[in-house]
Every structure is written in C-alpha cells, then in structure tokens.
Short mmCIF file of C-alpha atoms and ligand atoms in Angstrom, two decimals:
data_model
loop_
_atom_site.label_atom_id
_atom_site.label_comp_id
_atom_site.label_asym_id
_atom_site.label_seq_id
_atom_site.Cartn_x
_atom_site.Cartn_y
_atom_site.Cartn_z
CA MET A 1 8.11 1.16 -30.91
CA LYS A 2 6.01 3.91 -29.31
CA ALA A 3 6.92 5.24 -25.87
CA LYS A 4 6.00 8.24 -23.74
CA THR A 5 8.36 11.16 -23.31
CA LEU A 6 8.91 13.12 -20.13
CA LYS A 7 6.52 15.76 -21.44
CA GLY A 8 3.78 13.18 -22.00
CA SER A 9 3.90 13.15 -25.80
CA GLU A 10 4.62 9.99 -27.80
CA THR A 11 7.91 9.17 -29.45
CA ASP A 12 8.87 6.45 -31.92
CA LEU A 13 11.92 4.44 -30.91
CA ASN A 14 13.52 2.84 -33.94
CA GLU A 15 14.63 -0.78 -33.95
CA ASN A 16 18.32 0.08 -34.08
CA SER A 17 18.30 2.06 -30.90
CA ILE A 18 16.27 -0.61 -29.07
CA GLU A 19 18.69 -3.28 -30.35
CA SER A 20 21.72 -1.30 -29.22
CA LEU A 21 20.26 -0.87 -25.73
CA LYS A 22 19.50 -4.59 -25.62
CA LYS A 23 23.09 -5.43 -26.54
CA SER A 24 24.46 -3.21 -23.81
CA LEU A 25 22.47 -5.01 -21.09
CA GLN A 26 23.11 -8.09 -19.05
CA GLY A 27 19.49 -8.46 -17.94
CA PRO A 28 16.59 -9.20 -20.29
CA MET A 29 14.60 -6.57 -22.13
CA ILE A 30 10.92 -7.47 -22.48
CA LEU A 31 8.58 -6.01 -25.05
CA PRO A 32 4.76 -6.00 -24.75
CA GLY A 33 3.47 -9.51 -25.28
CA GLY A 34 6.90 -11.01 -24.53
CA ASP A 35 7.58 -13.67 -21.92
CA GLY A 36 7.39 -12.10 -18.47
CA TYR A 37 5.90 -8.79 -19.66
CA ASP A 38 2.69 -9.31 -17.70
CA GLN A 39 4.61 -10.42 -14.62
CA SER A 40 6.77 -7.29 -14.72
CA ARG A 41 3.97 -4.84 -15.40
CA SER A 42 1.65 -6.21 -12.72
CA VAL A 43 1.84 -4.97 -9.16
CA TRP A 44 0.56 -6.19 -5.80
CA ASN A 45 -2.65 -4.16 -6.04
CA ALA A 46 -4.84 -5.56 -8.84
CA MET A 47 -6.72 -2.23 -9.01
CA ILE A 48 -3.72 -1.01 -11.00
CA ASP A 49 -3.47 -2.26 -14.57
CA ARG A 50 -0.94 -0.37 -16.69
CA ARG A 51 1.20 -1.15 -19.71
CA PRO A 52 4.74 0.22 -19.88
CA ALA A 53 6.27 0.62 -23.37
CA PHE A 54 8.93 -1.97 -22.50
CA VAL A 55 10.68 -3.43 -19.51
CA VAL A 56 14.33 -3.95 -18.61
CA ARG A 57 14.94 -6.45 -15.85
CA CYS A 58 18.20 -5.03 -14.53
CA LEU A 59 20.85 -7.48 -13.34
CA GLY A 60 23.24 -4.96 -11.90
CA VAL A 61 24.28 -1.32 -11.54
CA ALA A 62 25.70 -1.24 -15.08
CA ASP A 63 22.26 -2.15 -16.48
CA VAL A 64 20.66 0.62 -14.43
CA ILE A 65 23.18 3.15 -15.74
CA ALA A 66 22.61 2.01 -19.33
CA CYS A 67 18.85 2.38 -18.88
CA VAL A 68 18.98 5.84 -17.34
CA GLN A 69 21.36 7.04 -20.06
CA PHE A 70 19.09 5.59 -22.75
CA ALA A 71 16.03 7.20 -21.22
CA ARG A 72 17.81 10.55 -21.11
CA LEU A 73 19.06 10.27 -24.67
CA HIS A 74 15.53 9.66 -25.94
CA ASN A 75 13.82 11.84 -23.34
CA LEU A 76 11.74 8.88 -22.15
CA LEU A 77 9.42 8.67 -19.19
CA LEU A 78 10.91 6.21 -16.70
CA CYS A 79 9.24 4.13 -14.04
CA ILE A 80 10.98 1.99 -11.45
CA LYS A 81 9.63 -1.18 -9.98
CA SER A 82 11.39 -2.82 -7.07
CA GLY A 83 8.71 -4.91 -5.38
CA GLY A 84 5.60 -3.32 -6.92
CA HIS A 85 4.01 -3.21 -3.47
CA ASN A 86 3.16 0.46 -3.44
CA ILE A 87 -0.63 0.53 -3.03
CA ALA A 88 -0.96 3.42 -5.47
CA GLY A 89 0.84 1.35 -8.11
CA LEU A 90 3.52 3.98 -8.61
CA ALA A 91 5.90 1.37 -10.00
CA THR A 92 4.08 0.90 -13.29
CA VAL A 93 3.11 3.59 -15.80
CA ASP A 94 1.43 3.42 -19.22
CA GLY A 95 3.91 4.01 -22.03
CA ALA A 96 6.96 4.41 -19.77
CA MET A 97 10.28 2.57 -19.90
CA MET A 98 10.20 0.32 -16.83
CA LEU A 99 13.27 -0.58 -14.81
CA ASP A 100 12.33 -3.78 -13.05
CA MET A 101 14.79 -4.23 -10.17
CA SER A 102 13.35 -7.50 -8.93
CA LEU A 103 16.25 -9.67 -10.16
CA MET A 104 18.70 -7.69 -7.99
CA ARG A 105 18.18 -9.53 -4.72
CA GLY A 106 21.70 -10.06 -3.40
CA VAL A 107 22.31 -9.50 0.32
CA TRP A 108 25.77 -9.45 1.94
CA VAL A 109 26.21 -9.37 5.72
CA ASP A 110 29.26 -8.06 7.57
CA SER A 111 28.39 -9.41 10.98
CA GLN A 112 31.47 -7.89 12.63
CA ARG A 113 30.54 -4.37 11.59
CA ARG A 114 26.86 -5.24 11.87
CA ILE A 115 25.98 -3.97 8.41
CA ALA A 116 24.00 -5.65 5.65
CA HIS A 117 24.27 -4.50 2.05
CA ALA A 118 21.14 -5.37 0.08
CA GLN A 119 20.44 -4.80 -3.58
CA ALA A 120 17.35 -2.73 -4.24
CA GLY A 121 15.19 -5.62 -5.45
CA SER A 122 15.66 -7.58 -2.22
CA LEU A 123 12.57 -8.56 -0.33
CA LEU A 124 12.51 -8.00 3.42
CA GLY A 125 12.62 -11.79 3.76
CA ASP A 126 15.87 -11.91 1.75
CA VAL A 127 17.53 -9.56 4.23
CA ASP A 128 16.03 -11.28 7.29
CA ARG A 129 17.15 -14.70 6.07
CA GLU A 130 20.79 -13.65 5.71
CA THR A 131 21.03 -11.55 8.86
CA HIS A 132 19.28 -14.22 10.94
CA VAL A 133 22.22 -16.54 10.28
CA HIS A 134 24.23 -14.16 12.47
CA GLY A 135 21.55 -13.58 15.11
CA GLN A 136 21.15 -10.06 13.76
CA ALA A 137 18.33 -8.09 12.12
CA ALA A 138 17.72 -4.90 10.18
CA ILE A 139 14.82 -2.57 10.98
CA LEU A 140 12.29 -3.49 8.32
CA GLY A 141 8.51 -3.88 7.92
CA PHE A 142 5.81 -6.36 8.95
CA VAL A 143 5.44 -8.38 5.71
CA SER A 144 8.43 -10.32 4.46
CA ARG A 145 7.35 -10.46 0.81
CA THR A 146 7.48 -6.68 0.40
CA ASP A 147 10.57 -4.97 -0.99
CA ILE A 148 13.22 -2.96 0.84
CA ALA A 149 13.50 -0.09 -1.66
CA GLY A 150 10.12 1.63 -1.60
CA LEU A 151 9.77 0.96 2.11
CA THR A 152 13.13 2.48 3.02
CA LEU A 153 12.84 5.47 0.69
CA GLY A 154 9.54 6.43 2.33
CA GLY A 155 10.54 5.86 5.98
CA GLY A 156 9.79 2.29 7.02
CA PHE A 157 8.52 0.79 10.26
CA GLY A 158 8.11 -2.70 11.70
CA TYR A 159 8.46 -4.83 14.83
CA LEU A 160 11.84 -3.30 15.79
CA THR A 161 10.95 0.34 15.16
CA ARG A 162 10.06 1.06 18.78
CA ARG A 163 13.61 0.13 19.81
CA PHE A 164 15.62 1.56 16.94
CA GLY A 165 13.51 4.07 14.99
CA TYR A 166 12.28 4.21 11.42
CA THR A 167 14.10 2.08 8.84
CA VAL A 168 15.73 5.26 7.52
CA ASP A 169 17.16 5.97 10.97
CA ASN A 170 19.12 2.77 10.55
CA VAL A 171 20.49 3.18 7.05
CA VAL A 172 24.24 3.72 6.77
CA GLY A 173 24.31 4.66 3.12
CA MET A 174 22.84 4.08 -0.31
CA ASN A 175 24.16 3.67 -3.85
CA VAL A 176 22.27 5.73 -6.37
CA VAL A 177 22.28 6.15 -10.15
CA THR A 178 21.48 9.80 -10.68
CA ALA A 179 19.48 11.54 -13.38
CA GLY A 180 22.82 12.11 -15.14
CA GLY A 181 23.35 8.34 -15.30
CA LYS A 182 26.21 8.35 -12.77
CA LEU A 183 26.65 6.06 -9.79
CA VAL A 184 27.10 8.00 -6.55
CA ARG A 185 27.32 7.12 -2.89
CA ALA A 186 25.02 8.86 -0.43
CA ASP A 187 25.93 8.67 3.23
CA ASN A 188 26.97 10.98 6.06
CA ASP A 189 30.35 11.65 4.44
CA GLU A 190 29.58 11.68 0.74
CA ASN A 191 26.67 13.63 -0.71
CA ALA A 192 25.17 14.09 2.74
CA ASP A 193 22.44 16.35 1.33
CA LEU A 194 21.25 13.60 -0.99
CA PHE A 195 21.45 11.09 1.86
CA TRP A 196 19.19 13.33 3.94
CA GLY A 197 16.56 13.49 1.19
CA LEU A 198 16.69 9.81 0.28
CA ARG A 199 15.64 8.95 3.81
CA GLY A 200 11.95 9.83 3.58
CA GLY A 201 11.51 11.52 0.20
CA GLY A 202 13.65 8.97 -1.55
CA TRP A 203 12.16 8.05 -4.90
CA ASN A 204 12.76 11.51 -6.31
CA PHE A 205 16.49 11.69 -6.82
CA GLY A 206 17.70 8.65 -8.73
CA VAL A 207 17.55 4.89 -8.95
CA VAL A 208 18.69 3.39 -5.68
CA THR A 209 20.65 0.24 -6.48
CA GLY A 210 21.72 -0.84 -3.00
CA ILE A 211 21.15 0.01 0.64
CA ASP A 212 23.40 -0.55 3.67
CA PHE A 213 21.46 -1.25 6.85
CA ASN A 214 22.67 -1.20 10.44
CA LEU A 215 22.06 -4.52 12.14
CA TYR A 216 21.24 -5.31 15.77
CA PRO A 217 21.43 -8.55 17.74
CA VAL A 218 17.92 -10.03 17.64
CA GLY A 219 16.84 -13.54 18.58
CA PRO A 220 17.46 -15.90 16.91
CA GLU A 221 14.36 -16.75 19.01
CA ILE A 222 11.88 -14.10 20.02
CA VAL A 223 8.47 -14.26 21.66
CA GLY A 224 5.90 -13.45 19.03
CA GLY A 225 2.65 -14.35 17.37
CA ILE A 226 -1.01 -13.67 17.62
CA VAL A 227 -3.96 -14.25 19.95
CA ALA A 228 -7.58 -13.86 18.76
CA TRP A 229 -10.97 -13.51 20.41
CA PRO A 230 -14.49 -13.24 18.96
CA ALA A 231 -15.33 -9.63 18.07
CA SER A 232 -17.88 -9.64 20.91
CA GLU A 233 -14.83 -9.31 23.24
CA ALA A 234 -13.50 -6.30 21.34
CA GLU A 235 -14.16 -3.68 24.00
CA GLY A 236 -12.15 -5.58 26.59
CA VAL A 237 -9.39 -6.53 24.16
CA LEU A 238 -8.99 -2.95 22.93
CA GLU A 239 -8.69 -1.78 26.54
CA LEU A 240 -6.12 -4.51 27.20
CA TYR A 241 -4.21 -3.41 24.08
CA ARG A 242 -4.27 0.22 25.16
CA THR A 243 -3.13 -0.52 28.69
CA ILE A 244 -0.29 -2.88 27.82
CA ALA A 245 0.89 -0.79 24.88
CA GLU A 246 1.05 2.39 26.95
CA LYS A 247 3.38 0.92 29.57
CA SER A 248 5.25 -1.61 27.48
CA PRO A 249 9.05 -1.67 27.16
CA LEU A 250 10.48 -0.80 23.77
CA GLU A 251 11.24 -4.47 23.09
CA LEU A 252 7.51 -5.10 22.79
CA THR A 253 5.45 -4.12 19.74
CA LEU A 254 1.72 -4.73 19.66
CA VAL A 255 -0.58 -4.63 16.67
CA LEU A 256 -4.36 -4.73 17.06
CA ILE A 257 -6.38 -6.22 14.21
CA MET A 258 -10.15 -6.40 13.74
CA ARG A 259 -11.35 -8.39 10.73
CA PRO A 260 -13.26 -11.51 9.69
CA ALA A 261 -11.20 -14.53 10.77
CA PRO A 262 -8.97 -15.87 7.98
CA PRO A 263 -8.91 -19.64 7.35
CA ALA A 264 -5.63 -19.92 9.27
CA PRO A 265 -4.60 -23.27 10.78
CA TRP A 266 -4.28 -21.79 14.29
CA LEU A 267 -7.98 -20.76 14.24
CA PRO A 268 -10.79 -23.34 14.60
CA LYS A 269 -12.80 -23.89 11.41
CA ASP A 270 -16.09 -22.73 12.93
CA ILE A 271 -14.70 -19.21 13.48
CA HIS A 272 -13.39 -18.78 9.91
CA GLY A 273 -15.13 -15.83 8.26
CA LYS A 274 -16.60 -14.59 11.55
CA PRO A 275 -15.49 -11.26 13.04
CA ILE A 276 -12.55 -11.43 15.42
CA VAL A 277 -10.31 -9.09 17.33
CA ALA A 278 -6.64 -10.06 17.58
CA ILE A 279 -3.43 -8.84 19.17
CA LEU A 280 -0.24 -9.50 17.26
CA ALA A 281 2.83 -9.22 19.48
CA CYS A 282 6.59 -9.33 19.11
CA TYR A 283 8.95 -9.14 22.08
CA SER A 284 12.45 -8.93 20.66
CA GLY A 285 14.40 -8.88 23.95
CA GLN A 286 15.18 -11.79 26.25
CA ALA A 287 12.60 -14.54 25.75
CA GLU A 288 11.99 -15.27 29.48
CA GLU A 289 11.21 -11.60 30.10
CA GLY A 290 8.98 -11.50 27.02
CA GLU A 291 6.95 -14.45 28.21
CA LYS A 292 6.17 -12.64 31.47
CA ILE A 293 5.17 -9.47 29.66
CA ILE A 294 2.82 -11.13 27.20
CA ALA A 295 1.22 -13.44 29.82
CA PRO A 296 -1.76 -11.08 30.42
CA ILE A 297 -2.57 -11.24 26.70
CA LYS A 298 -2.54 -15.03 26.59
CA SER A 299 -4.65 -15.34 29.74
CA PHE A 300 -7.22 -12.70 28.80
CA ARG A 301 -10.71 -14.22 28.78
CA LYS A 302 -11.18 -17.09 26.31
CA PRO A 303 -9.23 -16.68 23.06
CA VAL A 304 -10.46 -18.58 20.01
CA GLY A 305 -6.88 -19.05 18.88
CA ASP A 306 -3.45 -18.55 20.39
CA ALA A 307 -0.27 -18.68 18.31
CA LEU A 308 1.79 -16.42 20.58
CA THR A 309 4.92 -18.34 21.46
CA ARG A 310 8.70 -18.50 21.19
CA ARG A 311 9.68 -18.73 17.55
CA PRO A 312 12.54 -17.72 15.23
CA TYR A 313 12.56 -14.02 14.39
CA THR A 314 12.16 -14.83 10.68
CA GLN A 315 8.85 -16.53 11.47
CA ILE A 316 7.25 -13.48 13.03
CA GLN A 317 8.50 -11.47 10.06
CA SER A 318 6.48 -13.65 7.69
CA LEU A 319 3.44 -14.34 9.87
CA LEU A 320 1.22 -11.84 8.02
CA ASP A 321 2.41 -12.72 4.50
CA ALA A 322 -0.48 -15.01 3.60
CA THR A 323 -3.02 -12.29 4.42
CA GLN A 324 -1.55 -9.94 1.80
CA PRO A 325 -1.33 -11.89 -1.47
CA ASN A 326 -0.41 -10.33 -4.80
CA GLY A 327 -3.30 -9.72 -7.12
CA ARG A 328 -6.19 -8.85 -4.83
CA ARG A 329 -7.80 -5.44 -4.96
CA TYR A 330 -6.67 -3.09 -2.19
CA TYR A 331 -7.66 0.34 -0.91
CA TRP A 332 -6.26 1.85 2.30
CA LYS A 333 -6.82 4.94 4.37
CA SER A 334 -4.30 5.68 7.01
CA GLU A 335 -3.25 8.16 9.70
CA TYR A 336 -0.51 8.53 12.29
CA LEU A 337 -1.90 8.71 15.83
CA PRO A 338 -0.43 10.31 18.96
CA GLY A 339 -2.09 7.70 21.19
CA ILE A 340 -5.14 5.46 21.46
CA GLU A 341 -8.13 7.22 22.94
CA ALA A 342 -11.12 5.33 24.31
CA ALA A 343 -13.35 7.18 21.82
CA LEU A 344 -11.20 5.93 18.93
CA CYS A 345 -11.61 2.35 20.17
CA GLN A 346 -15.39 2.74 19.90
CA LYS A 347 -15.02 3.83 16.29
CA VAL A 348 -12.60 1.02 15.48
CA MET A 349 -15.26 -1.44 16.66
CA LYS A 350 -18.03 0.39 14.80
CA HIS A 351 -16.22 0.35 11.45
CA ALA A 352 -14.82 -3.16 11.85
CA ALA A 353 -18.42 -4.33 12.27
CA ARG A 354 -19.20 -2.80 8.85
CA ILE A 355 -16.37 -4.50 6.93
CA GLN A 356 -17.57 -5.50 3.46
CA SER A 357 -15.15 -8.28 2.55
CA PRO A 358 -13.65 -11.37 4.21
CA TYR A 359 -10.16 -9.86 3.84
CA SER A 360 -10.49 -6.27 5.04
CA ALA A 361 -9.27 -5.11 8.43
CA VAL A 362 -8.94 -2.16 10.78
CA ILE A 363 -5.41 -2.19 12.19
CA LEU A 364 -3.53 -0.25 14.87
CA PHE A 365 0.27 -0.56 14.71
CA GLN A 366 2.29 0.54 17.73
CA ILE A 367 5.49 2.34 16.64
CA GLY A 368 6.22 4.98 19.31
CA GLY A 369 9.64 4.91 20.98
CA ALA A 370 13.03 5.53 19.43
CA LEU A 371 11.62 7.38 16.43
CA ASN A 372 10.19 10.03 18.75
CA GLN A 373 13.65 10.68 20.26
CA ILE A 374 15.40 11.49 16.98
CA LYS A 375 15.56 15.10 15.80
CA ALA A 376 13.15 16.09 13.04
CA GLU A 377 16.05 17.51 10.97
CA ALA A 378 17.93 14.18 10.95
CA SER A 379 16.35 13.08 7.68
CA ALA A 380 13.49 13.91 5.34
CA VAL A 381 11.09 11.52 7.01
CA GLY A 382 8.40 13.46 8.81
CA ASN A 383 6.13 12.54 11.68
CA ARG A 384 8.48 12.24 14.62
CA ASP A 385 5.41 12.60 16.83
CA ALA A 386 3.78 9.40 15.55
CA ARG A 387 3.16 6.73 18.19
CA TYR A 388 0.63 4.52 16.39
CA VAL A 389 -0.52 3.98 12.83
CA LEU A 390 -4.19 3.51 12.00
CA ASN A 391 -4.70 1.58 8.79
CA ILE A 392 -8.16 1.01 7.39
CA ALA A 393 -7.24 -1.76 5.00
CA GLY A 394 -9.78 -2.69 2.37
CA SER A 395 -9.01 -5.90 0.48
CA TRP A 396 -11.32 -7.82 -1.86
CA GLU A 397 -11.37 -9.89 -5.03
CA HIS A 398 -13.73 -8.59 -7.68
CA ALA A 399 -13.93 -5.26 -9.50
CA SER A 400 -17.70 -5.35 -9.04
CA ASP A 401 -17.08 -4.90 -5.29
CA ASP A 402 -14.81 -1.86 -5.66
CA LYS A 403 -17.43 0.73 -4.81
CA VAL A 404 -18.72 -0.80 -1.60
CA ASN A 405 -15.25 -1.54 -0.24
CA ILE A 406 -13.78 1.84 -1.14
CA GLU A 407 -16.77 3.58 0.41
CA TRP A 408 -16.36 1.55 3.59
CA ALA A 409 -12.71 2.64 3.91
CA ARG A 410 -13.46 6.26 3.12
CA GLU A 411 -16.33 6.48 5.59
CA ALA A 412 -14.32 4.85 8.37
CA TRP A 413 -11.44 7.24 7.68
CA ALA A 414 -13.69 10.31 7.64
CA ASP A 415 -15.02 9.26 11.04
CA MET A 416 -11.59 8.56 12.58
CA LYS A 417 -9.21 11.08 11.03
CA SER A 418 -9.80 13.61 13.81
CA PHE A 419 -7.68 11.35 16.07
CA SER A 420 -4.66 11.82 13.78
CA THR A 421 -1.45 13.69 14.59
CA GLY A 422 -2.23 15.46 11.30
CA GLY A 423 0.41 13.36 9.58
CA ASN A 424 0.24 10.19 7.56
CA TYR A 425 2.64 7.61 6.12
CA ILE A 426 3.55 8.40 2.54
CA ASN A 427 3.93 4.72 1.67
CA PHE A 428 0.31 4.01 2.64
CA LEU A 429 -1.22 6.70 0.37
CA THR A 430 -3.56 5.41 -2.32
CA GLU A 431 -3.80 6.46 -5.95
CA ASP A 432 -6.51 9.06 -5.31
CA GLU A 433 -4.59 10.92 -2.59
CA GLY A 434 -3.01 14.14 -3.79
CA PRO A 435 -0.73 17.03 -2.82
CA GLU A 436 -2.49 17.88 0.46
CA ARG A 437 -1.95 14.39 1.82
CA ILE A 438 1.64 14.29 0.49
CA ASN A 439 2.34 17.57 2.25
CA ALA A 440 0.91 16.14 5.47
CA ALA A 441 3.13 13.08 5.07
CA LEU A 442 6.36 14.98 4.39
CA GLY A 443 5.69 17.91 6.67
CA LYS A 444 8.33 20.57 7.14
CA GLY A 445 10.92 18.72 5.04
CA LEU A 446 9.10 19.51 1.81
CA LYS A 447 10.86 22.81 1.10
CA ARG A 448 14.32 21.33 1.55
CA LEU A 449 13.34 18.32 -0.57
CA SER A 450 12.28 20.65 -3.31
CA GLU A 451 15.67 22.42 -3.20
CA LEU A 452 17.41 19.05 -3.36
CA LYS A 453 15.29 18.10 -6.33
CA SER A 454 16.56 21.20 -8.17
CA LYS A 455 20.12 20.11 -7.52
CA TRP A 456 19.86 16.36 -8.19
CA ASP A 457 17.03 16.08 -10.71
CA PRO A 458 16.20 19.53 -12.10
CA GLU A 459 14.41 18.10 -15.13
CA ASN A 460 12.29 15.86 -12.94
CA VAL A 461 13.36 12.65 -14.67
CA PHE A 462 12.20 10.72 -11.62
CA ARG A 463 8.58 11.79 -11.57
CA THR A 464 6.54 8.59 -11.47
CA ASN A 465 6.39 8.68 -7.70
CA ARG A 466 5.16 10.91 -4.87
CA ASN A 467 6.65 13.70 -6.86
CA ILE A 468 8.50 16.67 -5.46
CA GLN A 469 8.76 19.56 -7.86
CA PRO A 470 12.13 21.29 -8.26
CA ALA A 471 12.22 24.61 -6.35
C1 LIG B 1 1.34 -5.93 2.14
C2 LIG B 1 2.11 -4.68 2.46
C3 LIG B 1 2.67 -4.53 3.69
C4 LIG B 1 3.39 -3.39 4.00
N1 LIG B 1 3.95 -3.29 5.23
C5 LIG B 1 4.71 -2.22 5.51
C6 LIG B 1 5.37 -2.12 6.76
O1 LIG B 1 5.26 -3.00 7.60
N2 LIG B 1 6.12 -1.04 6.99
C7 LIG B 1 6.28 -0.07 6.08
O2 LIG B 1 6.99 0.89 6.36
N3 LIG B 1 5.65 -0.11 4.90
C8 LIG B 1 4.89 -1.17 4.59
N4 LIG B 1 4.26 -1.25 3.39
C9 LIG B 1 4.35 -0.14 2.46
C10 LIG B 1 5.56 -0.31 1.57
O3 LIG B 1 6.64 0.20 2.26
C11 LIG B 1 5.33 0.48 0.29
O4 LIG B 1 4.28 -0.13 -0.38
C12 LIG B 1 6.56 0.54 -0.60
O5 LIG B 1 6.37 1.57 -1.51
C13 LIG B 1 6.79 -0.72 -1.35
O6 LIG B 1 8.08 -0.74 -1.90
P1 LIG B 1 8.38 -1.34 -3.32
O7 LIG B 1 9.87 -1.42 -3.41
O8 LIG B 1 7.58 -2.54 -3.58
O9 LIG B 1 7.91 -0.15 -4.22
P2 LIG B 1 7.37 -0.15 -5.73
O10 LIG B 1 5.91 -0.39 -5.69
O11 LIG B 1 8.19 -1.03 -6.59
O12 LIG B 1 7.65 1.37 -6.09
C14 LIG B 1 7.08 2.40 -5.36
C15 LIG B 1 7.73 3.74 -5.64
O13 LIG B 1 9.10 3.69 -5.28
C16 LIG B 1 9.93 4.05 -6.38
N5 LIG B 1 11.06 3.11 -6.37
C17 LIG B 1 10.97 1.76 -6.32
N6 LIG B 1 12.20 1.26 -6.34
C18 LIG B 1 13.07 2.27 -6.41
C19 LIG B 1 14.47 2.35 -6.46
N7 LIG B 1 15.22 1.26 -6.44
N8 LIG B 1 15.03 3.57 -6.53
C20 LIG B 1 14.28 4.70 -6.54
N9 LIG B 1 12.93 4.68 -6.50
C21 LIG B 1 12.34 3.48 -6.44
C22 LIG B 1 9.08 3.86 -7.62
O14 LIG B 1 9.45 4.76 -8.63
C23 LIG B 1 7.69 4.16 -7.11
O15 LIG B 1 7.44 5.53 -7.16
C24 LIG B 1 3.53 -2.38 3.05
C25 LIG B 1 2.95 -2.52 1.80
C26 LIG B 1 2.26 -3.66 1.50
C27 LIG B 1 1.63 -3.80 0.17
#
C-alpha cells in the first residue's frame, strides 16, 4: 500500500507490516474502498475532499499509541480527525495515515469535584448530556454536534464564556500521546509547559486522548432561544442588540444573526427564505431574573417568530445544530471585535442584504467578560481583548456556486475587517488563510509555542494542522 511520508514522498507499506498493525489494534483499520472509508475521510465542509492512505478508528489510548509508534517507525504523515468540523478540513489529508478518534466518546462526570473527563472524540452534546444530569455544565461551543478536541485545542467559546472564560480557561488537564508514542499527563503540576501550549496552540504537540473540564452549576433550566424580525427592522434590532449587550450581566450572552429565514417550525411559512434579523439569547443565571432581562427583546416591535423561553440547558446547546449540517459547502471570514460600532452595524446590514445563498449568515457573537480578566500569559490562547466575534458565514450546496459565495464572504470581510481588534479565532480560519492570519490568531504566544514545539515534537510529526515550526 502506498502512503505519504513526513517529507512528502511516497512509501510502500508491505502487507505484513499493515497486518501486524491491524492485529495490535482494538479498533478497526479501514483501507480505501472499505466499509466506512468514505465516512471517515469526509469532513463537515464538503469543499474538502481528500483521501488518506488508510484509517484507524481508535477505540482507546492503546490504539492511539500503536498508531503513533507505527507512523514513526515508517516515517508516515499522520492526520487526526476528532469531529472533522474544522472548516479548513485539517483533519483529512491525501495519502496520510488517519487516526479517526470519533469512536472515543466516553464522558465521566465527578459531580462532587465538578470535573468531567471526556474522550477526545466526544461531541459537545455528549458532554452536555452527562453533565446536565447533575445540573452542571462545561464551557463549550454553540453547536452540540461539533467535537470537543479541535474546539478546546484552539481556545473555545460559547454561551457560558462571558461568565467563565474561554474553554481552555476551564480545562483542568489533558492526556496526550506524544510524538514519541508515550502517554503523558499535561496539567498545572505535570508537564505544565505542554499544558500551557495545548490551551490555544494545541494540535501541534501530540494526540490528545482525553480532556478534563471544570464544571459549573447551570440550569437545568435556563432562559434561552431566539427572536426574529423581518430584515426591514434590522437597524432598530441592531441598536437594541448593541444597547442590551453593552450593559448586560455576564449571565447573558447575545448573538445577532442576519440571514434568509430557515424553514424552522417557530417561523411562519411565508417568511421562509426571506431576509430576517434575529437575536439568539441565553441567560444562564436564575430564570426569573433572566426573564426580566430579556423582556425588552421579546417586546421589541413585531417579531415574526419568538422561541425565547425557559428551556433545558441542553436544548439551547443544540438549537443551532440543524442550521449547520454535515456535507454542505462552507466558507467563513472572521474577526474578533473590541465592540460593536454603529458604522459596523450599517455594514452588517449592507452585506447581509447581498447574501447569495439561503443558508449564509452574518453573525455577531458576544463573548466579552471573564476571558478579558485572565492574564495573557495564562495559556497560549491569544486575543484576551476580544469582546465580540464577527463571522461572515457562507454556506451553500453546489460546487457551481462556490465562486459567488466565496466572493460575497471575501468582499464583506474586506469591508468590515477594519473594525477588528487585529486578532481572529484560529478555529474559524479557512483553507486559504496562511501564516499572517495564524500569527494574528496566536499573537504573542507564537514564539513560546515554537520553543515548545522543539521540545515536544522536534521532527514536526504533528504537522497537518495550523502548524507551528520548531524554533
Ligand atoms: C458548525 C460549527 C460550529 C462551531 N461553533 C464553534 C463554537 O461555538 N465555538 C468555538 O470555539 N468553535 C466553534 N467551531 C469551530 C470548531 O471549534 C473547530 O472547527 C474545531 O477545529 C473542530 O474540532 P474537531 O475536533 O472537529 O476538529 P477536526 O476537524 O477533527 O480537526 C481539526 C484539527 O485539530 C487536530 N486535532 C483533532 N483532534 C485532535 C486530537 N485529539 N489531538 C490533537 N489534535 C487534534 C487535527 O489534526 C486538525 O488539525 C465551530 C465549527 C463548526 C463547523
């Protein structure tokens, strides 16, 4: 079997060595054309279509160790897929040996110590489901079908970020299989340098097999959901968003979305496909207080749909899932913002009016709060000055529409990037974004990350990622 080496040349793996690897594994090995090969090689973004040499669906840490040792022995290029949600498709690489972590979805909760241990292939929804049993939650992202690994290793933000910081600010430790094929612990006591780098520049140092998250009492019921108006009300709604967001307590997170209305059951049929402006809200404190705080949103002019109500925390976590299916074509442009200026609102409206597909959106996520209070040196994640995230999210179905949708996103970004802090979220970078954007995402931590890379992965075994070169 042919496979790519670390240097990019091709090597021939003989049948005996493949057979001996297979025998040493508990999880299945899948060759091209085999059952499940296409499922493993495909990622969320259908723009990415690559064919790894073969896939191992790891069932545990021992499988991961066996794979890394095999890759080292044969000098193979490795790629790691946890959820395959990275928009740049970093999880899948032509000719590489793929470690598919998606069968490792175990989650264990210690509610007394308020810690959840989750295997790297867990989806956010897997963690939420288990922690919710205890009225607790980890600090994760906005879409429950995405995976914890890539999100955490790049920073992570969601509905609870304003109260508790980035996801990485709430990680207690990680288990990692290093480039040498050894399992190590990374936390504040053991391998603290590695722990620092994993929290923001994380994909570069090994295969993360499990993550321990701090948990907080949340819900079980919160006040959350979405209210929508016709886009003709956008000016007023954006002003409302700005005003409430600026003075809101940290328990409240607001997301503004402009897009064509999806065919959602809470929206009347005659608005489907027409442009709307919506505010998505989550108040994670006491429900009575939350209801008072969100009342001005619910009573603002005449919404075309209102699904903002008390609901279980796990419901708000999955509210956006249906809008982000696997297998569509996606292209994003994104920036961190220090605030929402009136001039930016005008541009949000302008570019939302030019959307080229029924699924694309211009989105403003509110994240400012606890993350701004934590020292920049605490971990590798940059952008402690970020208070909002602008995401120009192109989403469409057919390759023939690539050009028009990509151009829309690029033009909108070119027009709005001057409002940025200068930083961006590394996990939102697309395939065509290079070193300059990575530098902007990682900021001052880059030099230290590069030194860490020399120590933990001097041969750059873990390179199919937002790669940091050894110093
Ligand atoms: C619909 C959608 C919604 C999103 N919402 C949010 C959000 O609310 N908040 C947020 O912060 N981000 C969000 N993201 C971004 C998300 O965090 C990134 O896409 C992330 O990279 C996905 O993680 P993954 O495990 O699927 O990564 P994959 O696509 O599987 O891999 C991405 C990279 O991580 C590396 N990697 C994967 N697993 C491991 C591992 N176990 N050990 C070491 N390296 C590994 C891979 O080598 C690759 O380079 C969203 C993305 C999507 C598509």
